[in-house]
């Protein structure tokens, strides 16, 4: 009986702990100079970074604004840095989402993206 209770408790705890895990998401806009802000960011405390912005052309090709800043952020994130946060790309932004719908509707453009 005791083993059954312990097994139930372990299953319960293993199921509930991930539901309450905390995520700390950073937002890195393209216009911030990486070399200036890198020292002020505690990369080990962040679980995810959203880099803003990239935009699409009519063929689904992605263009990253300020590639040098993106490269700096990317160097601190997974998979390049195994201890770094996950990196996410925000596509669109102010006036730059005009091709998003047509890209999503086109199989070729979606493959290119």
PDB file of N, CA, C and O in Angstrom, residues 28-101:
ATOM      1  N   UNK A  28      14.151  41.614 -27.871  1.00  0.00           N
ATOM      2  CA  UNK A  28      15.327  42.328 -28.368  1.00  0.00           C
ATOM      3  C   UNK A  28      14.979  42.997 -29.691  1.00  0.00           C
ATOM      4  O   UNK A  28      14.884  42.337 -30.720  1.00  0.00           O
ATOM      5  N   UNK A  29      14.789  44.315 -29.694  1.00  0.00           N
ATOM      6  CA  UNK A  29      14.468  45.010 -30.940  1.00  0.00           C
ATOM      7  C   UNK A  29      15.716  45.199 -31.806  1.00  0.00           C
ATOM      8  O   UNK A  29      16.823  45.358 -31.295  1.00  0.00           O
ATOM      9  N   UNK A  30      15.515  45.163 -33.108  1.00  0.00           N
ATOM     10  CA  UNK A  30      16.624  45.231 -34.062  1.00  0.00           C
ATOM     11  C   UNK A  30      17.455  46.500 -33.927  1.00  0.00           C
ATOM     12  O   UNK A  30      18.633  46.525 -34.265  1.00  0.00           O
ATOM     13  N   UNK A  31      16.873  47.578 -33.436  1.00  0.00           N
ATOM     14  CA  UNK A  31      17.582  48.867 -33.415  1.00  0.00           C
ATOM     15  C   UNK A  31      18.495  49.039 -32.199  1.00  0.00           C
ATOM     16  O   UNK A  31      19.185  50.040 -32.087  1.00  0.00           O
ATOM     17  N   UNK A  32      18.523  48.076 -31.287  1.00  0.00           N
ATOM     18  CA  UNK A  32      19.443  48.156 -30.145  1.00  0.00           C
ATOM     19  C   UNK A  32      20.776  47.553 -30.543  1.00  0.00           C
ATOM     20  O   UNK A  32      20.839  46.432 -31.041  1.00  0.00           O
ATOM     21  N   UNK A  33      21.844  48.254 -30.318  1.00  0.00           N
ATOM     22  CA  UNK A  33      23.177  47.784 -30.684  1.00  0.00           C
ATOM     23  C   UNK A  33      23.611  46.688 -29.719  1.00  0.00           C
ATOM     24  O   UNK A  33      23.695  46.915 -28.511  1.00  0.00           O
ATOM     25  N   UNK A  34      23.892  45.505 -30.262  1.00  0.00           N
ATOM     26  CA  UNK A  34      24.216  44.349 -29.426  1.00  0.00           C
ATOM     27  C   UNK A  34      25.443  44.607 -28.567  1.00  0.00           C
ATOM     28  O   UNK A  34      25.446  44.303 -27.372  1.00  0.00           O
ATOM     29  N   UNK A  35      26.488  45.167 -29.137  1.00  0.00           N
ATOM     30  CA  UNK A  35      27.733  45.363 -28.384  1.00  0.00           C
ATOM     31  C   UNK A  35      27.535  46.288 -27.184  1.00  0.00           C
ATOM     32  O   UNK A  35      28.224  46.166 -26.176  1.00  0.00           O
ATOM     33  N   UNK A  36      26.566  47.191 -27.264  1.00  0.00           N
ATOM     34  CA  UNK A  36      26.300  48.115 -26.166  1.00  0.00           C
ATOM     35  C   UNK A  36      25.502  47.447 -25.042  1.00  0.00           C
ATOM     36  O   UNK A  36      25.764  47.680 -23.867  1.00  0.00           O
ATOM     37  N   UNK A  37      24.549  46.587 -25.384  1.00  0.00           N
ATOM     38  CA  UNK A  37      23.634  46.034 -24.398  1.00  0.00           C
ATOM     39  C   UNK A  37      23.985  44.637 -23.914  1.00  0.00           C
ATOM     40  O   UNK A  37      23.447  44.185 -22.911  1.00  0.00           O
ATOM     41  N   UNK A  38      24.891  43.945 -24.577  1.00  0.00           N
ATOM     42  CA  UNK A  38      25.219  42.564 -24.229  1.00  0.00           C
ATOM     43  C   UNK A  38      25.639  42.416 -22.764  1.00  0.00           C
ATOM     44  O   UNK A  38      25.184  41.527 -22.062  1.00  0.00           O
ATOM     45  N   UNK A  39      26.480  43.293 -22.288  1.00  0.00           N
ATOM     46  CA  UNK A  39      26.982  43.195 -20.917  1.00  0.00           C
ATOM     47  C   UNK A  39      25.885  43.421 -19.875  1.00  0.00           C
ATOM     48  O   UNK A  39      26.017  42.994 -18.729  1.00  0.00           O
ATOM     49  N   UNK A  40      24.804  44.081 -20.263  1.00  0.00           N
ATOM     50  CA  UNK A  40      23.726  44.383 -19.315  1.00  0.00           C
ATOM     51  C   UNK A  40      22.638  43.315 -19.259  1.00  0.00           C
ATOM     52  O   UNK A  40      21.725  43.411 -18.445  1.00  0.00           O
ATOM     53  N   UNK A  41      22.720  42.316 -20.113  1.00  0.00           N
ATOM     54  CA  UNK A  41      21.694  41.273 -20.174  1.00  0.00           C
ATOM     55  C   UNK A  41      22.193  40.036 -19.435  1.00  0.00           C
ATOM     56  O   UNK A  41      23.293  39.553 -19.688  1.00  0.00           O
ATOM     57  N   UNK A  42      21.399  39.534 -18.523  1.00  0.00           N
ATOM     58  CA  UNK A  42      21.730  38.309 -17.798  1.00  0.00           C
ATOM     59  C   UNK A  42      21.171  37.120 -18.590  1.00  0.00           C
ATOM     60  O   UNK A  42      20.078  36.628 -18.325  1.00  0.00           O
ATOM     61  N   UNK A  43      21.926  36.692 -19.590  1.00  0.00           N
ATOM     62  CA  UNK A  43      21.468  35.669 -20.520  1.00  0.00           C
ATOM     63  C   UNK A  43      21.096  34.374 -19.810  1.00  0.00           C
ATOM     64  O   UNK A  43      20.199  33.659 -20.239  1.00  0.00           O
ATOM     65  N   UNK A  44      21.772  34.064 -18.715  1.00  0.00           N
ATOM     66  CA  UNK A  44      21.489  32.807 -18.007  1.00  0.00           C
ATOM     67  C   UNK A  44      20.143  32.831 -17.286  1.00  0.00           C
ATOM     68  O   UNK A  44      19.642  31.787 -16.888  1.00  0.00           O
ATOM     69  N   UNK A  45      19.549  33.991 -17.119  1.00  0.00           N
ATOM     70  CA  UNK A  45      18.258  34.115 -16.424  1.00  0.00           C
ATOM     71  C   UNK A  45      17.071  34.107 -17.382  1.00  0.00           C
ATOM     72  O   UNK A  45      15.925  34.066 -16.943  1.00  0.00           O
ATOM     73  N   UNK A  46      17.328  34.156 -18.673  1.00  0.00           N
ATOM     74  CA  UNK A  46      16.264  34.247 -19.676  1.00  0.00           C
ATOM     75  C   UNK A  46      16.034  32.865 -20.278  1.00  0.00           C
ATOM     76  O   UNK A  46      16.979  32.153 -20.598  1.00  0.00           O
ATOM     77  N   UNK A  47      14.766  32.484 -20.447  1.00  0.00           N
ATOM     78  CA  UNK A  47      14.459  31.193 -21.073  1.00  0.00           C
ATOM     79  C   UNK A  47      14.218  31.327 -22.572  1.00  0.00           C
ATOM     80  O   UNK A  47      14.448  30.395 -23.325  1.00  0.00           O
ATOM     81  N   UNK A  48      13.742  32.491 -23.020  1.00  0.00           N
ATOM     82  CA  UNK A  48      13.420  32.711 -24.428  1.00  0.00           C
ATOM     83  C   UNK A  48      13.719  34.160 -24.798  1.00  0.00           C
ATOM     84  O   UNK A  48      13.560  35.056 -23.968  1.00  0.00           O
ATOM     85  N   UNK A  49      14.122  34.375 -26.056  1.00  0.00           N
ATOM     86  CA  UNK A  49      14.338  35.724 -26.579  1.00  0.00           C
ATOM     87  C   UNK A  49      13.554  35.868 -27.877  1.00  0.00           C
ATOM     88  O   UNK A  49      13.651  35.022 -28.769  1.00  0.00           O
ATOM     89  N   UNK A  50      12.767  36.929 -27.972  1.00  0.00           N
ATOM     90  CA  UNK A  50      12.085  37.282 -29.225  1.00  0.00           C
ATOM     91  C   UNK A  50      12.891  38.383 -29.889  1.00  0.00           C
ATOM     92  O   UNK A  50      13.025  39.464 -29.327  1.00  0.00           O
ATOM     93  N   UNK A  51      13.442  38.091 -31.068  1.00  0.00           N
ATOM     94  CA  UNK A  51      14.166  39.102 -31.820  1.00  0.00           C
ATOM     95  C   UNK A  51      13.194  39.738 -32.804  1.00  0.00           C
ATOM     96  O   UNK A  51      12.542  39.067 -33.588  1.00  0.00           O
ATOM     97  N   UNK A  52      13.107  41.050 -32.754  1.00  0.00           N
ATOM     98  CA  UNK A  52      12.174  41.773 -33.614  1.00  0.00           C
ATOM     99  C   UNK A  52      12.955  42.798 -34.444  1.00  0.00           C
ATOM    100  O   UNK A  52      13.703  43.584 -33.880  1.00  0.00           O
ATOM    101  N   UNK A  53      12.872  42.783 -35.658  1.00  0.00           N
ATOM    102  CA  UNK A  53      11.962  42.104 -36.552  1.00  0.00           C
ATOM    103  C   UNK A  53      12.681  41.584 -37.780  1.00  0.00           C
ATOM    104  O   UNK A  53      13.760  42.030 -38.124  1.00  0.00           O
ATOM    105  N   UNK A  54      12.015  40.665 -38.452  1.00  0.00           N
ATOM    106  CA  UNK A  54      12.382  40.243 -39.792  1.00  0.00           C
ATOM    107  C   UNK A  54      11.153  40.485 -40.652  1.00  0.00           C
ATOM    108  O   UNK A  54      10.057  40.666 -40.148  1.00  0.00           O
ATOM    109  N   UNK A  55      11.354  40.532 -41.950  1.00  0.00           N
ATOM    110  CA  UNK A  55      10.195  40.699 -42.824  1.00  0.00           C
ATOM    111  C   UNK A  55      10.327  39.796 -44.033  1.00  0.00           C
ATOM    112  O   UNK A  55      11.397  39.278 -44.336  1.00  0.00           O
ATOM    113  N   UNK A  56       9.209  39.566 -44.694  1.00  0.00           N
ATOM    114  CA  UNK A  56       9.134  38.672 -45.851  1.00  0.00           C
ATOM    115  C   UNK A  56       9.007  39.464 -47.134  1.00  0.00           C
ATOM    116  O   UNK A  56       8.398  40.527 -47.156  1.00  0.00           O
ATOM    117  N   UNK A  57       9.551  38.884 -48.216  1.00  0.00           N
ATOM    118  CA  UNK A  57       9.245  39.443 -49.530  1.00  0.00           C
ATOM    119  C   UNK A  57       8.135  38.576 -50.140  1.00  0.00           C
ATOM    120  O   UNK A  57       7.644  37.651 -49.502  1.00  0.00           O
ATOM    121  N   UNK A  58       7.734  38.854 -51.342  1.00  0.00           N
ATOM    122  CA  UNK A  58       6.633  38.136 -51.972  1.00  0.00           C
ATOM    123  C   UNK A  58       6.909  36.672 -52.242  1.00  0.00           C
ATOM    124  O   UNK A  58       5.987  35.897 -52.468  1.00  0.00           O
ATOM    125  N   UNK A  59       8.181  36.249 -52.200  1.00  0.00           N
ATOM    126  CA  UNK A  59       8.546  34.854 -52.463  1.00  0.00           C
ATOM    127  C   UNK A  59       8.751  34.039 -51.194  1.00  0.00           C
ATOM    128  O   UNK A  59       9.108  32.872 -51.251  1.00  0.00           O
ATOM    129  N   UNK A  60       8.586  34.673 -50.041  1.00  0.00           N
ATOM    130  CA  UNK A  60       8.763  33.977 -48.773  1.00  0.00           C
ATOM    131  C   UNK A  60      10.163  34.043 -48.214  1.00  0.00           C
ATOM    132  O   UNK A  60      10.471  33.381 -47.227  1.00  0.00           O
ATOM    133  N   UNK A  61      11.033  34.828 -48.847  1.00  0.00           N
ATOM    134  CA  UNK A  61      12.386  34.985 -48.328  1.00  0.00           C
ATOM    135  C   UNK A  61      12.361  35.898 -47.101  1.00  0.00           C
ATOM    136  O   UNK A  61      11.682  36.911 -47.086  1.00  0.00           O
ATOM    137  N   UNK A  62      13.105  35.518 -46.084  1.00  0.00           N
ATOM    138  CA  UNK A  62      13.144  36.265 -44.832  1.00  0.00           C
ATOM    139  C   UNK A  62      14.364  37.183 -44.831  1.00  0.00           C
ATOM    140  O   UNK A  62      15.474  36.750 -45.112  1.00  0.00           O
ATOM    141  N   UNK A  63      14.132  38.452 -44.517  1.00  0.00           N
ATOM    142  CA  UNK A  63      15.220  39.416 -44.381  1.00  0.00           C
ATOM    143  C   UNK A  63      15.249  39.898 -42.935  1.00  0.00           C
ATOM    144  O   UNK A  63      14.238  40.356 -42.407  1.00  0.00           O
ATOM    145  N   UNK A  64      16.396  39.765 -42.313  1.00  0.00           N
ATOM    146  CA  UNK A  64      16.552  40.175 -40.915  1.00  0.00           C
ATOM    147  C   UNK A  64      17.057  41.606 -40.880  1.00  0.00           C
ATOM    148  O   UNK A  64      18.034  41.943 -41.538  1.00  0.00           O
ATOM    149  N   UNK A  65      16.366  42.426 -40.095  1.00  0.00           N
ATOM    150  CA  UNK A  65      16.826  43.800 -39.927  1.00  0.00           C
ATOM    151  C   UNK A  65      18.038  43.794 -39.000  1.00  0.00           C
ATOM    152  O   UNK A  65      18.052  43.119 -37.988  1.00  0.00           O
ATOM    153  N   UNK A  66      19.040  44.554 -39.361  1.00  0.00           N
ATOM    154  CA  UNK A  66      20.302  44.681 -38.616  1.00  0.00           C
ATOM    155  C   UNK A  66      20.904  43.302 -38.319  1.00  0.00           C
ATOM    156  O   UNK A  66      20.939  42.848 -37.170  1.00  0.00           O
ATOM    157  N   UNK A  67      21.388  42.622 -39.357  1.00  0.00           N
ATOM    158  CA  UNK A  67      21.944  41.278 -39.185  1.00  0.00           C
ATOM    159  C   UNK A  67      23.066  41.192 -38.148  1.00  0.00           C
ATOM    160  O   UNK A  67      23.205  40.167 -37.480  1.00  0.00           O
ATOM    161  N   UNK A  68      23.852  42.245 -37.983  1.00  0.00           N
ATOM    162  CA  UNK A  68      24.937  42.178 -37.003  1.00  0.00           C
ATOM    163  C   UNK A  68      24.398  42.061 -35.579  1.00  0.00           C
ATOM    164  O   UNK A  68      24.954  41.333 -34.753  1.00  0.00           O
ATOM    165  N   UNK A  69      23.307  42.760 -35.277  1.00  0.00           N
ATOM    166  CA  UNK A  69      22.698  42.625 -33.955  1.00  0.00           C
ATOM    167  C   UNK A  69      22.090  41.240 -33.770  1.00  0.00           C
ATOM    168  O   UNK A  69      22.202  40.632 -32.710  1.00  0.00           O
ATOM    169  N   UNK A  70      21.442  40.729 -34.826  1.00  0.00           N
ATOM    170  CA  UNK A  70      20.863  39.388 -34.757  1.00  0.00           C
ATOM    171  C   UNK A  70      21.951  38.349 -34.520  1.00  0.00           C
ATOM    172  O   UNK A  70      21.784  37.440 -33.704  1.00  0.00           O
ATOM    173  N   UNK A  71      23.080  38.480 -35.203  1.00  0.00           N
ATOM    174  CA  UNK A  71      24.187  37.526 -35.020  1.00  0.00           C
ATOM    175  C   UNK A  71      24.684  37.524 -33.586  1.00  0.00           C
ATOM    176  O   UNK A  71      24.997  36.466 -33.026  1.00  0.00           O
ATOM    177  N   UNK A  72      24.747  38.695 -32.979  1.00  0.00           N
ATOM    178  CA  UNK A  72      25.166  38.778 -31.582  1.00  0.00           C
ATOM    179  C   UNK A  72      24.193  38.081 -30.657  1.00  0.00           C
ATOM    180  O   UNK A  72      24.592  37.320 -29.766  1.00  0.00           O
ATOM    181  N   UNK A  73      22.907  38.333 -30.845  1.00  0.00           N
ATOM    182  CA  UNK A  73      21.880  37.689 -30.026  1.00  0.00           C
ATOM    183  C   UNK A  73      21.911  36.179 -30.267  1.00  0.00           C
ATOM    184  O   UNK A  73      21.870  35.378 -29.330  1.00  0.00           O
ATOM    185  N   UNK A  74      22.019  35.786 -31.516  1.00  0.00           N
ATOM    186  CA  UNK A  74      22.045  34.367 -31.870  1.00  0.00           C
ATOM    187  C   UNK A  74      23.222  33.647 -31.207  1.00  0.00           C
ATOM    188  O   UNK A  74      23.094  32.497 -30.794  1.00  0.00           O
ATOM    189  N   UNK A  75      24.351  34.316 -31.067  1.00  0.00           N
ATOM    190  CA  UNK A  75      25.527  33.685 -30.458  1.00  0.00           C
ATOM    191  C   UNK A  75      25.313  33.362 -28.981  1.00  0.00           C
ATOM    192  O   UNK A  75      26.014  32.532 -28.416  1.00  0.00           O
ATOM    193  N   UNK A  76      24.354  34.011 -28.349  1.00  0.00           N
ATOM    194  CA  UNK A  76      24.057  33.775 -26.935  1.00  0.00           C
ATOM    195  C   UNK A  76      22.943  32.759 -26.723  1.00  0.00           C
ATOM    196  O   UNK A  76      22.629  32.403 -25.595  1.00  0.00           O
ATOM    197  N   UNK A  77      22.319  32.313 -27.815  1.00  0.00           N
ATOM    198  CA  UNK A  77      21.139  31.456 -27.724  1.00  0.00           C
ATOM    199  C   UNK A  77      21.423  30.045 -28.214  1.00  0.00           C
ATOM    200  O   UNK A  77      22.428  29.792 -28.858  1.00  0.00           O
ATOM    201  N   UNK A  78      20.488  29.130 -27.912  1.00  0.00           N
ATOM    202  CA  UNK A  78      20.578  27.759 -28.396  1.00  0.00           C
ATOM    203  C   UNK A  78      20.365  27.737 -29.891  1.00  0.00           C
ATOM    204  O   UNK A  78      19.634  28.565 -30.394  1.00  0.00           O
ATOM    205  N   UNK A  79      20.948  26.839 -30.624  1.00  0.00           N
ATOM    206  CA  UNK A  79      21.839  25.764 -30.224  1.00  0.00           C
ATOM    207  C   UNK A  79      23.304  26.172 -30.158  1.00  0.00           C
ATOM    208  O   UNK A  79      24.137  25.376 -29.772  1.00  0.00           O
ATOM    209  N   UNK A  80      23.637  27.404 -30.523  1.00  0.00           N
ATOM    210  CA  UNK A  80      25.042  27.823 -30.512  1.00  0.00           C
ATOM    211  C   UNK A  80      25.592  27.827 -29.090  1.00  0.00           C
ATOM    212  O   UNK A  80      26.691  27.369 -28.831  1.00  0.00           O
ATOM    213  N   UNK A  81      24.827  28.344 -28.149  1.00  0.00           N
ATOM    214  CA  UNK A  81      25.198  28.319 -26.742  1.00  0.00           C
ATOM    215  C   UNK A  81      24.266  27.330 -26.043  1.00  0.00           C
ATOM    216  O   UNK A  81      23.071  27.580 -25.932  1.00  0.00           O
ATOM    217  N   UNK A  82      24.804  26.205 -25.584  1.00  0.00           N
ATOM    218  CA  UNK A  82      23.962  25.162 -25.000  1.00  0.00           C
ATOM    219  C   UNK A  82      23.261  25.606 -23.722  1.00  0.00           C
ATOM    220  O   UNK A  82      22.244  25.036 -23.332  1.00  0.00           O
ATOM    221  N   UNK A  83      23.764  26.630 -23.060  1.00  0.00           N
ATOM    222  CA  UNK A  83      23.147  27.098 -21.814  1.00  0.00           C
ATOM    223  C   UNK A  83      22.272  28.326 -22.036  1.00  0.00           C
ATOM    224  O   UNK A  83      21.674  28.836 -21.104  1.00  0.00           O
ATOM    225  N   UNK A  84      22.206  28.809 -23.259  1.00  0.00           N
ATOM    226  CA  UNK A  84      21.462  30.030 -23.547  1.00  0.00           C
ATOM    227  C   UNK A  84      19.980  29.808 -23.730  1.00  0.00           C
ATOM    228  O   UNK A  84      19.486  28.684 -23.729  1.00  0.00           O
ATOM    229  N   UNK A  85      19.249  30.898 -23.909  1.00  0.00           N
ATOM    230  CA  UNK A  85      17.795  30.813 -24.099  1.00  0.00           C
ATOM    231  C   UNK A  85      17.427  30.352 -25.506  1.00  0.00           C
ATOM    232  O   UNK A  85      18.267  30.319 -26.402  1.00  0.00           O
ATOM    233  N   UNK A  86      16.164  30.011 -25.687  1.00  0.00           N
ATOM    234  CA  UNK A  86      15.626  29.701 -27.018  1.00  0.00           C
ATOM    235  C   UNK A  86      15.434  31.009 -27.769  1.00  0.00           C
ATOM    236  O   UNK A  86      15.034  32.011 -27.182  1.00  0.00           O
ATOM    237  N   UNK A  87      15.699  30.997 -29.049  1.00  0.00           N
ATOM    238  CA  UNK A  87      15.584  32.204 -29.869  1.00  0.00           C
ATOM    239  C   UNK A  87      14.368  32.095 -30.785  1.00  0.00           C
ATOM    240  O   UNK A  87      14.189  31.102 -31.485  1.00  0.00           O
ATOM    241  N   UNK A  88      13.538  33.137 -30.774  1.00  0.00           N
ATOM    242  CA  UNK A  88      12.342  33.225 -31.611  1.00  0.00           C
ATOM    243  C   UNK A  88      12.446  34.470 -32.471  1.00  0.00           C
ATOM    244  O   UNK A  88      12.986  35.476 -32.041  1.00  0.00           O
ATOM    245  N   UNK A  89      11.927  34.390 -33.669  1.00  0.00           N
ATOM    246  CA  UNK A  89      11.966  35.512 -34.608  1.00  0.00           C
ATOM    247  C   UNK A  89      10.567  36.083 -34.777  1.00  0.00           C
ATOM    248  O   UNK A  89       9.624  35.344 -35.048  1.00  0.00           O
ATOM    249  N   UNK A  90      10.450  37.380 -34.581  1.00  0.00           N
ATOM    250  CA  UNK A  90       9.183  38.064 -34.847  1.00  0.00           C
ATOM    251  C   UNK A  90       9.207  38.547 -36.288  1.00  0.00           C
ATOM    252  O   UNK A  90      10.112  39.283 -36.678  1.00  0.00           O
ATOM    253  N   UNK A  91       8.229  38.115 -37.063  1.00  0.00           N
ATOM    254  CA  UNK A  91       8.169  38.499 -38.470  1.00  0.00           C
ATOM    255  C   UNK A  91       7.055  39.518 -38.648  1.00  0.00           C
ATOM    256  O   UNK A  91       5.940  39.321 -38.193  1.00  0.00           O
ATOM    257  N   UNK A  92       7.380  40.591 -39.303  1.00  0.00           N
ATOM    258  CA  UNK A  92       6.394  41.646 -39.540  1.00  0.00           C
ATOM    259  C   UNK A  92       6.825  42.920 -38.857  1.00  0.00           C
ATOM    260  O   UNK A  92       7.917  43.395 -39.048  1.00  0.00           O
ATOM    261  N   UNK A  93       5.969  43.422 -38.023  1.00  0.00           N
ATOM    262  CA  UNK A  93       6.270  44.677 -37.361  1.00  0.00           C
ATOM    263  C   UNK A  93       5.576  45.820 -38.075  1.00  0.00           C
ATOM    264  O   UNK A  93       4.736  45.622 -38.949  1.00  0.00           O
ATOM    265  N   UNK A  94       5.956  46.997 -37.727  1.00  0.00           N
ATOM    266  CA  UNK A  94       5.298  48.198 -38.245  1.00  0.00           C
ATOM    267  C   UNK A  94       5.401  48.260 -39.762  1.00  0.00           C
ATOM    268  O   UNK A  94       6.470  48.441 -40.323  1.00  0.00           O
ATOM    269  N   UNK A  95       4.274  48.069 -40.433  1.00  0.00           N
ATOM    270  CA  UNK A  95       4.197  48.197 -41.879  1.00  0.00           C
ATOM    271  C   UNK A  95       4.961  47.166 -42.680  1.00  0.00           C
ATOM    272  O   UNK A  95       5.163  47.350 -43.876  1.00  0.00           O
ATOM    273  N   UNK A  96       5.391  46.075 -42.057  1.00  0.00           N
ATOM    274  CA  UNK A  96       6.202  45.103 -42.782  1.00  0.00           C
ATOM    275  C   UNK A  96       5.587  43.708 -42.825  1.00  0.00           C
ATOM    276  O   UNK A  96       6.277  42.726 -43.003  1.00  0.00           O
ATOM    277  N   UNK A  97       4.292  43.633 -42.652  1.00  0.00           N
ATOM    278  CA  UNK A  97       3.615  42.340 -42.679  1.00  0.00           C
ATOM    279  C   UNK A  97       2.779  42.167 -43.945  1.00  0.00           C
ATOM    280  O   UNK A  97       1.955  41.276 -44.026  1.00  0.00           O
ATOM    281  N   UNK A  98       3.007  42.998 -44.951  1.00  0.00           N
ATOM    282  CA  UNK A  98       2.147  42.987 -46.132  1.00  0.00           C
ATOM    283  C   UNK A  98       2.214  41.668 -46.913  1.00  0.00           C
ATOM    284  O   UNK A  98       1.238  41.291 -47.549  1.00  0.00           O
ATOM    285  N   UNK A  99       3.319  40.953 -46.881  1.00  0.00           N
ATOM    286  CA  UNK A  99       3.443  39.698 -47.636  1.00  0.00           C
ATOM    287  C   UNK A  99       3.147  38.461 -46.801  1.00  0.00           C
ATOM    288  O   UNK A  99       3.229  37.341 -47.295  1.00  0.00           O
ATOM    289  N   UNK A 100       2.811  38.637 -45.546  1.00  0.00           N
ATOM    290  CA  UNK A 100       2.627  37.477 -44.674  1.00  0.00           C
ATOM    291  C   UNK A 100       1.482  36.580 -45.149  1.00  0.00           C
ATOM    292  O   UNK A 100       1.639  35.367 -45.247  1.00  0.00           O
ATOM    293  N   UNK A 101       0.336  37.145 -45.460  1.00  0.00           N
ATOM    294  CA  UNK A 101      -0.822  36.347 -45.893  1.00  0.00           C
ATOM    295  C   UNK A 101      -0.552  35.630 -47.208  1.00  0.00           C
ATOM    296  O   UNK A 101      -0.878  34.448 -47.364  1.00  0.00           O
TER     297      UNK A 101
END
